[in-house]
Tab-separated table of C-alpha atoms in Angstrom:
chain	number	residue	atom	x	y	z
A	1	UNK	CA	-55.130	13.536	34.324
A	2	UNK	CA	-55.368	15.895	31.309
A	3	UNK	CA	-52.670	18.142	33.011
A	4	UNK	CA	-50.291	15.086	33.461
A	5	UNK	CA	-50.763	14.115	29.805
A	6	UNK	CA	-50.048	17.711	28.756
A	7	UNK	CA	-46.822	17.701	30.820
A	8	UNK	CA	-45.679	14.400	29.436
A	9	UNK	CA	-46.247	15.705	25.955
A	10	UNK	CA	-44.411	18.992	26.793
A	11	UNK	CA	-41.369	17.230	28.191
A	12	UNK	CA	-41.290	14.666	25.369
A	13	UNK	CA	-41.169	17.547	22.879
A	14	UNK	CA	-38.418	19.292	24.855
A	15	UNK	CA	-36.343	16.089	25.054
A	16	UNK	CA	-36.578	15.721	21.233
A	17	UNK	CA	-35.451	19.377	20.719
A	18	UNK	CA	-32.590	18.928	23.253
A	19	UNK	CA	-31.414	15.673	21.732
A	20	UNK	CA	-31.431	17.057	18.214
A	21	UNK	CA	-29.728	20.283	19.258
A	22	UNK	CA	-26.790	18.507	21.017
A	23	UNK	CA	-25.906	16.278	18.054
A	24	UNK	CA	-23.682	18.597	16.074
A	25	UNK	CA	-20.928	16.583	14.407
A	26	UNK	CA	-20.739	12.908	13.811
A	27	UNK	CA	-17.885	10.641	12.752
A	28	UNK	CA	-18.747	10.684	9.135
A	29	UNK	CA	-16.472	8.048	7.684
A	30	UNK	CA	-16.300	4.457	6.754
A	31	UNK	CA	-13.816	1.849	5.518
A	32	UNK	CA	-14.636	-1.280	3.388
A	33	UNK	CA	-12.048	-4.083	3.140
A	34	UNK	CA	-12.819	-5.689	-0.249
A	35	UNK	CA	-10.718	-8.853	0.478
A	36	UNK	CA	-12.484	-9.678	3.771
A	37	UNK	CA	-15.760	-8.120	2.861
A	38	UNK	CA	-15.812	-6.130	6.027
A	39	UNK	CA	-17.430	-2.665	6.359
A	40	UNK	CA	-16.293	-0.483	9.364
A	41	UNK	CA	-18.790	2.159	10.035
A	42	UNK	CA	-20.734	3.634	12.977
A	43	UNK	CA	-24.255	4.212	11.655
A	44	UNK	CA	-26.341	6.810	13.416
A	45	UNK	CA	-29.479	4.600	13.291
A	46	UNK	CA	-30.368	1.103	12.190
A	47	UNK	CA	-33.929	-0.255	11.518
A	48	UNK	CA	-34.251	-3.890	10.569
A	49	UNK	CA	-31.353	-4.348	8.151
A	50	UNK	CA	-31.208	-0.827	6.842
A	51	UNK	CA	-28.840	1.763	8.430
A	52	UNK	CA	-27.986	5.424	7.928
A	53	UNK	CA	-25.236	7.903	8.912
A	54	UNK	CA	-26.275	11.484	8.572
A	55	UNK	CA	-24.068	14.574	8.683
A	56	UNK	CA	-26.294	17.632	8.692
A	57	UNK	CA	-29.682	18.882	9.996
A	58	UNK	CA	-33.345	18.319	9.080
A	59	UNK	CA	-35.397	21.537	9.410
A	60	UNK	CA	-38.911	20.300	8.736
A	61	UNK	CA	-38.511	17.547	11.333
A	62	UNK	CA	-41.787	18.066	13.198
A	63	UNK	CA	-43.821	18.598	10.101
A	64	UNK	CA	-42.580	15.182	8.709
A	65	UNK	CA	-43.159	13.475	12.001
A	66	UNK	CA	-46.819	14.647	12.064
A	67	UNK	CA	-47.490	14.074	8.441
A	68	UNK	CA	-46.145	10.453	8.388
A	69	UNK	CA	-47.194	9.695	11.980
A	70	UNK	CA	-43.756	9.106	13.287
A	71	UNK	CA	-44.362	11.099	16.444
A	72	UNK	CA	-44.526	8.084	18.887
A	73	UNK	CA	-41.342	6.360	17.994
A	74	UNK	CA	-38.924	8.728	16.174
A	75	UNK	CA	-36.274	10.631	18.124
A	76	UNK	CA	-33.794	12.150	15.738
A	77	UNK	CA	-33.125	13.621	12.310
A	78	UNK	CA	-31.316	10.542	11.098
A	79	UNK	CA	-34.239	8.299	12.113
A	80	UNK	CA	-36.702	10.473	10.181
A	81	UNK	CA	-34.347	10.240	7.128
A	82	UNK	CA	-34.036	6.542	7.420
A	83	UNK	CA	-37.846	5.890	7.917
A	84	UNK	CA	-38.689	7.984	4.880
A	85	UNK	CA	-36.049	6.416	2.735
A	86	UNK	CA	-37.396	3.004	3.635
A	87	UNK	CA	-40.902	4.131	2.877
A	88	UNK	CA	-40.428	6.148	-0.322
A	89	UNK	CA	-36.957	5.425	-1.655
A	90	UNK	CA	-34.835	8.427	-2.813
A	91	UNK	CA	-38.023	10.370	-3.584
A	92	UNK	CA	-38.071	10.914	0.099
A	93	UNK	CA	-35.324	13.476	-0.294
A	94	UNK	CA	-37.783	15.841	-2.120
A	95	UNK	CA	-39.808	15.992	1.047
A	96	UNK	CA	-36.946	17.151	3.207
A	97	UNK	CA	-35.777	20.657	3.918
A	98	UNK	CA	-32.300	19.894	5.074
A	99	UNK	CA	-28.481	20.325	4.869
A	100	UNK	CA	-26.971	16.828	4.588
A	101	UNK	CA	-24.508	14.331	3.482
A	102	UNK	CA	-25.868	10.736	3.939
A	103	UNK	CA	-24.417	7.245	3.908
A	104	UNK	CA	-27.315	4.774	3.518
A	105	UNK	CA	-26.891	1.053	3.616
A	106	UNK	CA	-29.644	-1.187	2.148
A	107	UNK	CA	-28.719	-4.797	1.911
A	108	UNK	CA	-25.544	-5.220	-0.118
A	109	UNK	CA	-25.789	-1.630	-1.403
A	110	UNK	CA	-24.093	1.457	0.172
A	111	UNK	CA	-25.344	4.803	-1.055
A	112	UNK	CA	-23.649	8.202	-0.556
A	113	UNK	CA	-25.747	11.352	-1.110
A	114	UNK	CA	-24.960	14.964	-0.915
A	115	UNK	CA	-27.340	17.855	-0.906
A	116	UNK	CA	-27.636	20.474	-3.649
A	117	UNK	CA	-26.170	23.257	-1.618
A	118	UNK	CA	-23.003	21.278	-0.855
A	119	UNK	CA	-22.940	22.401	2.753
A	120	UNK	CA	-21.622	19.063	4.062
A	121	UNK	CA	-18.756	17.561	2.000
A	122	UNK	CA	-18.145	13.936	1.153
A	123	UNK	CA	-14.811	12.543	-0.217
A	124	UNK	CA	-14.449	8.943	-1.318
A	125	UNK	CA	-11.648	6.614	-2.477
A	126	UNK	CA	-11.909	3.418	-4.403
A	127	UNK	CA	-9.080	1.041	-5.363
A	128	UNK	CA	-8.373	-2.688	-5.646
A	129	UNK	CA	-8.107	-3.143	-1.836
A	130	UNK	CA	-10.681	-0.910	-0.291
A	131	UNK	CA	-13.485	1.630	-0.641
A	132	UNK	CA	-13.705	4.421	1.868
A	133	UNK	CA	-15.398	7.831	2.531
A	134	UNK	CA	-15.108	10.737	4.834
A	135	UNK	CA	-16.124	14.340	5.285
A	136	UNK	CA	-12.442	15.145	5.386
A	137	UNK	CA	-10.251	15.434	2.284
A	138	UNK	CA	-8.464	12.202	1.462
A	139	UNK	CA	-5.204	11.263	-0.241
A	140	UNK	CA	-6.132	10.216	-3.828
A	141	UNK	CA	-9.739	10.822	-2.899
A	142	UNK	CA	-12.457	12.477	-4.988
A	143	UNK	CA	-15.073	14.864	-3.836
A	144	UNK	CA	-18.720	13.799	-4.418
A	145	UNK	CA	-20.451	16.543	-6.410
A	146	UNK	CA	-23.302	18.488	-4.871
A	147	UNK	CA	-26.642	16.779	-5.562
A	148	UNK	CA	-24.927	13.552	-6.557
A	149	UNK	CA	-25.714	9.926	-5.632
A	150	UNK	CA	-22.973	7.331	-5.483
A	151	UNK	CA	-23.920	3.630	-5.313
A	152	UNK	CA	-21.353	1.033	-4.166
A	153	UNK	CA	-22.102	-2.675	-4.287
A	154	UNK	CA	-20.602	-4.385	-1.305
A	155	UNK	CA	-20.924	-7.764	-2.903
A	156	UNK	CA	-19.134	-7.304	-6.199
A	157	UNK	CA	-17.278	-4.092	-5.473
A	158	UNK	CA	-19.011	-2.083	-8.364
A	159	UNK	CA	-19.239	1.641	-8.094
A	160	UNK	CA	-21.811	3.686	-10.003
A	161	UNK	CA	-22.200	7.513	-10.037
A	162	UNK	CA	-25.731	8.413	-10.888
A	163	UNK	CA	-26.676	11.686	-12.514
A	164	UNK	CA	-26.853	14.746	-10.287
A	165	UNK	CA	-30.220	16.025	-9.115
A	166	UNK	CA	-31.046	19.597	-10.097
A	167	UNK	CA	-33.501	22.298	-9.263
A	168	UNK	CA	-36.480	22.226	-11.643
A	169	UNK	CA	-36.870	25.464	-13.638
A	170	UNK	CA	-40.232	27.212	-13.639
A	171	UNK	CA	-41.598	30.168	-15.476
A	172	UNK	CA	-40.429	33.721	-14.497
A	173	UNK	CA	-42.442	35.637	-11.980
A	174	UNK	CA	-45.438	37.258	-13.436
A	175	UNK	CA	-44.708	40.611	-11.863
A	176	UNK	CA	-42.036	42.457	-9.926
A	177	UNK	CA	-44.446	42.671	-6.869
A	178	UNK	CA	-44.960	38.880	-6.889
A	179	UNK	CA	-41.209	38.268	-6.962
A	180	UNK	CA	-40.551	40.551	-3.950
A	181	UNK	CA	-43.526	38.883	-2.034
A	182	UNK	CA	-42.285	35.464	-2.704
A	183	UNK	CA	-38.655	36.192	-1.696
A	184	UNK	CA	-39.756	37.939	1.501
A	185	UNK	CA	-42.069	35.009	2.459
A	186	UNK	CA	-39.411	32.314	1.631
A	187	UNK	CA	-36.776	34.133	3.561
A	188	UNK	CA	-38.944	34.444	6.664
A	189	UNK	CA	-39.790	30.752	6.372
A	190	UNK	CA	-36.153	29.650	5.749
A	191	UNK	CA	-34.809	31.624	8.724
A	192	UNK	CA	-37.715	30.730	11.096
A	193	UNK	CA	-37.223	26.912	10.612
A	194	UNK	CA	-33.480	27.186	11.161
A	195	UNK	CA	-33.717	29.114	14.484
A	196	UNK	CA	-36.819	27.266	15.929
A	197	UNK	CA	-36.093	26.430	19.578
A	198	UNK	CA	-32.407	26.855	19.214
A	199	UNK	CA	-31.889	28.835	22.383
A	200	UNK	CA	-29.177	31.447	21.921
A	201	UNK	CA	-27.208	31.463	18.640
A	202	UNK	CA	-24.749	33.668	16.804
A	203	UNK	CA	-24.978	35.900	13.766
A	204	UNK	CA	-21.781	37.059	12.252
A	205	UNK	CA	-22.178	40.842	11.868
A	206	UNK	CA	-20.678	41.764	8.568
A	207	UNK	CA	-22.826	44.817	8.047
A	208	UNK	CA	-23.858	43.651	4.597
A	209	UNK	CA	-27.440	43.511	3.318
A	210	UNK	CA	-27.669	39.724	3.819
A	211	UNK	CA	-26.748	40.109	7.571
A	212	UNK	CA	-29.215	42.888	7.987
A	213	UNK	CA	-32.023	40.758	6.567
A	214	UNK	CA	-31.128	37.903	9.030
A	215	UNK	CA	-30.872	40.316	11.956
A	216	UNK	CA	-34.263	41.910	11.058
A	217	UNK	CA	-36.126	38.610	10.752
A	218	UNK	CA	-34.439	37.070	13.805
A	219	UNK	CA	-35.554	40.155	15.780
A	220	UNK	CA	-39.098	39.931	14.470
A	221	UNK	CA	-39.164	36.244	15.451
A	222	UNK	CA	-38.164	37.365	19.022
A	223	UNK	CA	-35.166	34.939	19.058
A	224	UNK	CA	-32.193	35.160	21.341
A	225	UNK	CA	-28.995	35.886	19.411
A	226	UNK	CA	-25.522	37.325	19.827
A	227	UNK	CA	-23.995	39.519	17.153
A	228	UNK	CA	-20.462	38.327	16.534
A	229	UNK	CA	-18.218	41.297	15.720
A	230	UNK	CA	-14.889	39.558	15.249
A	231	UNK	CA	-12.047	41.803	16.317
A	232	UNK	CA	-8.404	40.921	16.081
A	233	UNK	CA	-5.040	42.518	16.158
A	234	UNK	CA	-2.649	42.687	13.180
A	235	UNK	CA	-0.298	40.518	15.161
A	236	UNK	CA	-2.897	37.640	15.432
A	237	UNK	CA	-4.028	37.748	11.857
A	238	UNK	CA	-1.032	35.877	10.205
A	239	UNK	CA	-1.314	32.977	12.703
A	240	UNK	CA	-5.083	32.748	12.020
A	241	UNK	CA	-4.550	32.807	8.312
A	242	UNK	CA	-2.059	29.938	8.718
A	243	UNK	CA	-4.634	27.941	10.535
A	244	UNK	CA	-7.321	28.745	7.975
A	245	UNK	CA	-4.989	27.505	5.284
A	246	UNK	CA	-4.403	24.360	7.263
A	247	UNK	CA	-8.107	23.723	7.753
A	248	UNK	CA	-9.435	24.624	4.372
A	249	UNK	CA	-6.521	24.734	1.874
A	250	UNK	CA	-7.511	28.323	1.093
A	251	UNK	CA	-5.628	31.497	1.878
A	252	UNK	CA	-8.612	33.715	1.342
A	253	UNK	CA	-8.304	36.435	3.930
A	254	UNK	CA	-12.045	36.787	4.144
A	255	UNK	CA	-12.076	33.389	5.909
A	256	UNK	CA	-9.932	34.916	8.734
A	257	UNK	CA	-12.954	36.942	9.862
A	258	UNK	CA	-15.121	33.879	9.984
A	259	UNK	CA	-12.401	32.077	11.966
A	260	UNK	CA	-12.444	34.830	14.616
A	261	UNK	CA	-16.262	34.906	14.562
A	262	UNK	CA	-16.214	31.162	15.424
A	263	UNK	CA	-13.631	31.831	18.113
A	264	UNK	CA	-15.920	34.538	19.581
A	265	UNK	CA	-18.943	32.191	19.425
A	266	UNK	CA	-16.938	29.637	21.502
A	267	UNK	CA	-16.169	32.296	24.065
A	268	UNK	CA	-19.914	33.070	24.300
A	269	UNK	CA	-20.826	29.298	24.630
A	270	UNK	CA	-22.654	29.318	21.381
A	271	UNK	CA	-23.050	26.207	19.312
A	272	UNK	CA	-24.832	27.498	16.200
A	273	UNK	CA	-24.200	30.370	13.802
A	274	UNK	CA	-26.652	31.636	11.325
A	275	UNK	CA	-24.515	32.338	8.229
A	276	UNK	CA	-25.165	34.792	5.407
A	277	UNK	CA	-23.183	32.616	3.038
A	278	UNK	CA	-25.109	31.654	-0.016
A	279	UNK	CA	-26.795	34.885	-0.947
A	280	UNK	CA	-24.009	35.736	-3.331
A	281	UNK	CA	-24.023	32.156	-4.540
A	282	UNK	CA	-27.678	32.572	-5.496
A	283	UNK	CA	-26.648	35.655	-7.364
A	284	UNK	CA	-23.904	33.735	-9.308
A	285	UNK	CA	-20.948	34.793	-7.282
A	286	UNK	CA	-18.211	32.220	-6.359
A	287	UNK	CA	-18.727	30.886	-2.878
A	288	UNK	CA	-17.535	27.565	-1.251
A	289	UNK	CA	-19.495	26.504	1.811
A	290	UNK	CA	-16.990	23.717	2.503
A	291	UNK	CA	-14.323	26.227	3.700
A	292	UNK	CA	-16.802	27.433	6.308
A	293	UNK	CA	-17.687	23.872	7.224
A	294	UNK	CA	-14.125	23.027	8.203
A	295	UNK	CA	-13.530	26.070	10.174
A	296	UNK	CA	-16.838	25.731	12.101
A	297	UNK	CA	-16.027	21.998	12.608
A	298	UNK	CA	-12.733	23.007	14.194
A	299	UNK	CA	-14.693	24.988	16.746
A	300	UNK	CA	-17.431	22.326	17.084
A	301	UNK	CA	-19.940	24.831	15.743
A	302	UNK	CA	-22.918	24.113	13.581
A	303	UNK	CA	-23.633	26.352	10.626
A	304	UNK	CA	-27.110	27.058	9.130
A	305	UNK	CA	-27.544	28.736	5.823
A	306	UNK	CA	-30.952	30.281	5.292
A	307	UNK	CA	-29.884	31.681	1.852
A	308	UNK	CA	-29.038	28.249	0.562
A	309	UNK	CA	-32.616	27.038	1.106
A	310	UNK	CA	-33.872	25.020	-1.857
A	311	UNK	CA	-36.992	27.104	-2.236
A	312	UNK	CA	-35.019	30.322	-2.453
A	313	UNK	CA	-32.883	28.745	-5.081
A	314	UNK	CA	-36.079	27.828	-7.010
A	315	UNK	CA	-37.246	31.369	-6.683
A	316	UNK	CA	-33.919	32.735	-7.995
A	317	UNK	CA	-34.325	30.581	-11.074
A	318	UNK	CA	-37.709	32.331	-11.685
A	319	UNK	CA	-36.079	35.810	-11.410
A	320	UNK	CA	-35.160	37.923	-14.412
A	321	UNK	CA	-31.479	38.786	-14.505
A	322	UNK	CA	-32.218	42.548	-14.608
A	323	UNK	CA	-33.718	42.413	-11.063
A	324	UNK	CA	-30.932	40.456	-9.400
A	325	UNK	CA	-28.376	43.215	-8.829
A	326	UNK	CA	-30.450	45.096	-6.227
A	327	UNK	CA	-32.762	42.288	-5.201
A	328	UNK	CA	-31.515	41.916	-1.592
A	329	UNK	CA	-31.641	45.601	-0.918
A	330	UNK	CA	-35.215	45.809	-2.252
A	331	UNK	CA	-36.229	42.895	0.001
A	332	UNK	CA	-34.724	44.440	3.057
A	333	UNK	CA	-36.630	47.651	2.414
A	334	UNK	CA	-39.798	45.664	1.896
A	335	UNK	CA	-39.286	43.897	5.303
A	336	UNK	CA	-38.985	47.142	7.266
């Protein structure tokens, strides 16, 4: 009997993982006809009169299930999001380690929320006739800022943009040694929760320090990954650049490498790429995750950004500027 209970628990756990892994991209859009008071949307989950549409991934899923005793009836990331929002309001977002854009309907209010990393875009449009939103760019649409909360009243058509959330600043690290220990620990945590039970996934092999850190930790975790070494001919590059411009609006040639990496991942049957993007953002370089989002979406590939983890961002705010230049190289050496 105990063995049967164990098997039931094991397969329930595996079904949860499989279900979560297969849901990569949703139809993240809605249209509200103001004249007829009609909202056209396909929510991912509805509980009582509240509904939620999630574009993204929740990484501390099992921790939250256990902590809030959702284990017997919750099946997906969007259900955990919705249950916690119903329980704690928007303070629930502080509990979640996730990449997300959210459309949350509660009564006559529709809320749009975007994470601080900006990994999943939201565009919205509001005029006399309709209100709409989408993860795709819209004619006369505006992009919702990272960390922002938009509130739209379906009853009186009022739109309110609330102040952006921000990462709280803390005191600098007390010592250089403490700084390195914290970064090494948080990087290990950030990568481990993003690759947990993924099966095989891809890592774009740029040969830079960020990628070497990802490869080192994924190897230590004994995960199954494929190094994506995108190779392409001079003849194929112009056509790829044209497609990149069409998808992202940018003609940055660095995106061509990523385009071919996604193409290679498709050939390998991979659905997830662990991306080094974000390390330079933490170090105050200009990076736009949205470009990568649209290229990956074109290939139906999910991206995960360990360097955009909120706890790493908090640690960076505690780091003295004089240590930032060689920080990643020092961390890599520390991990060896």
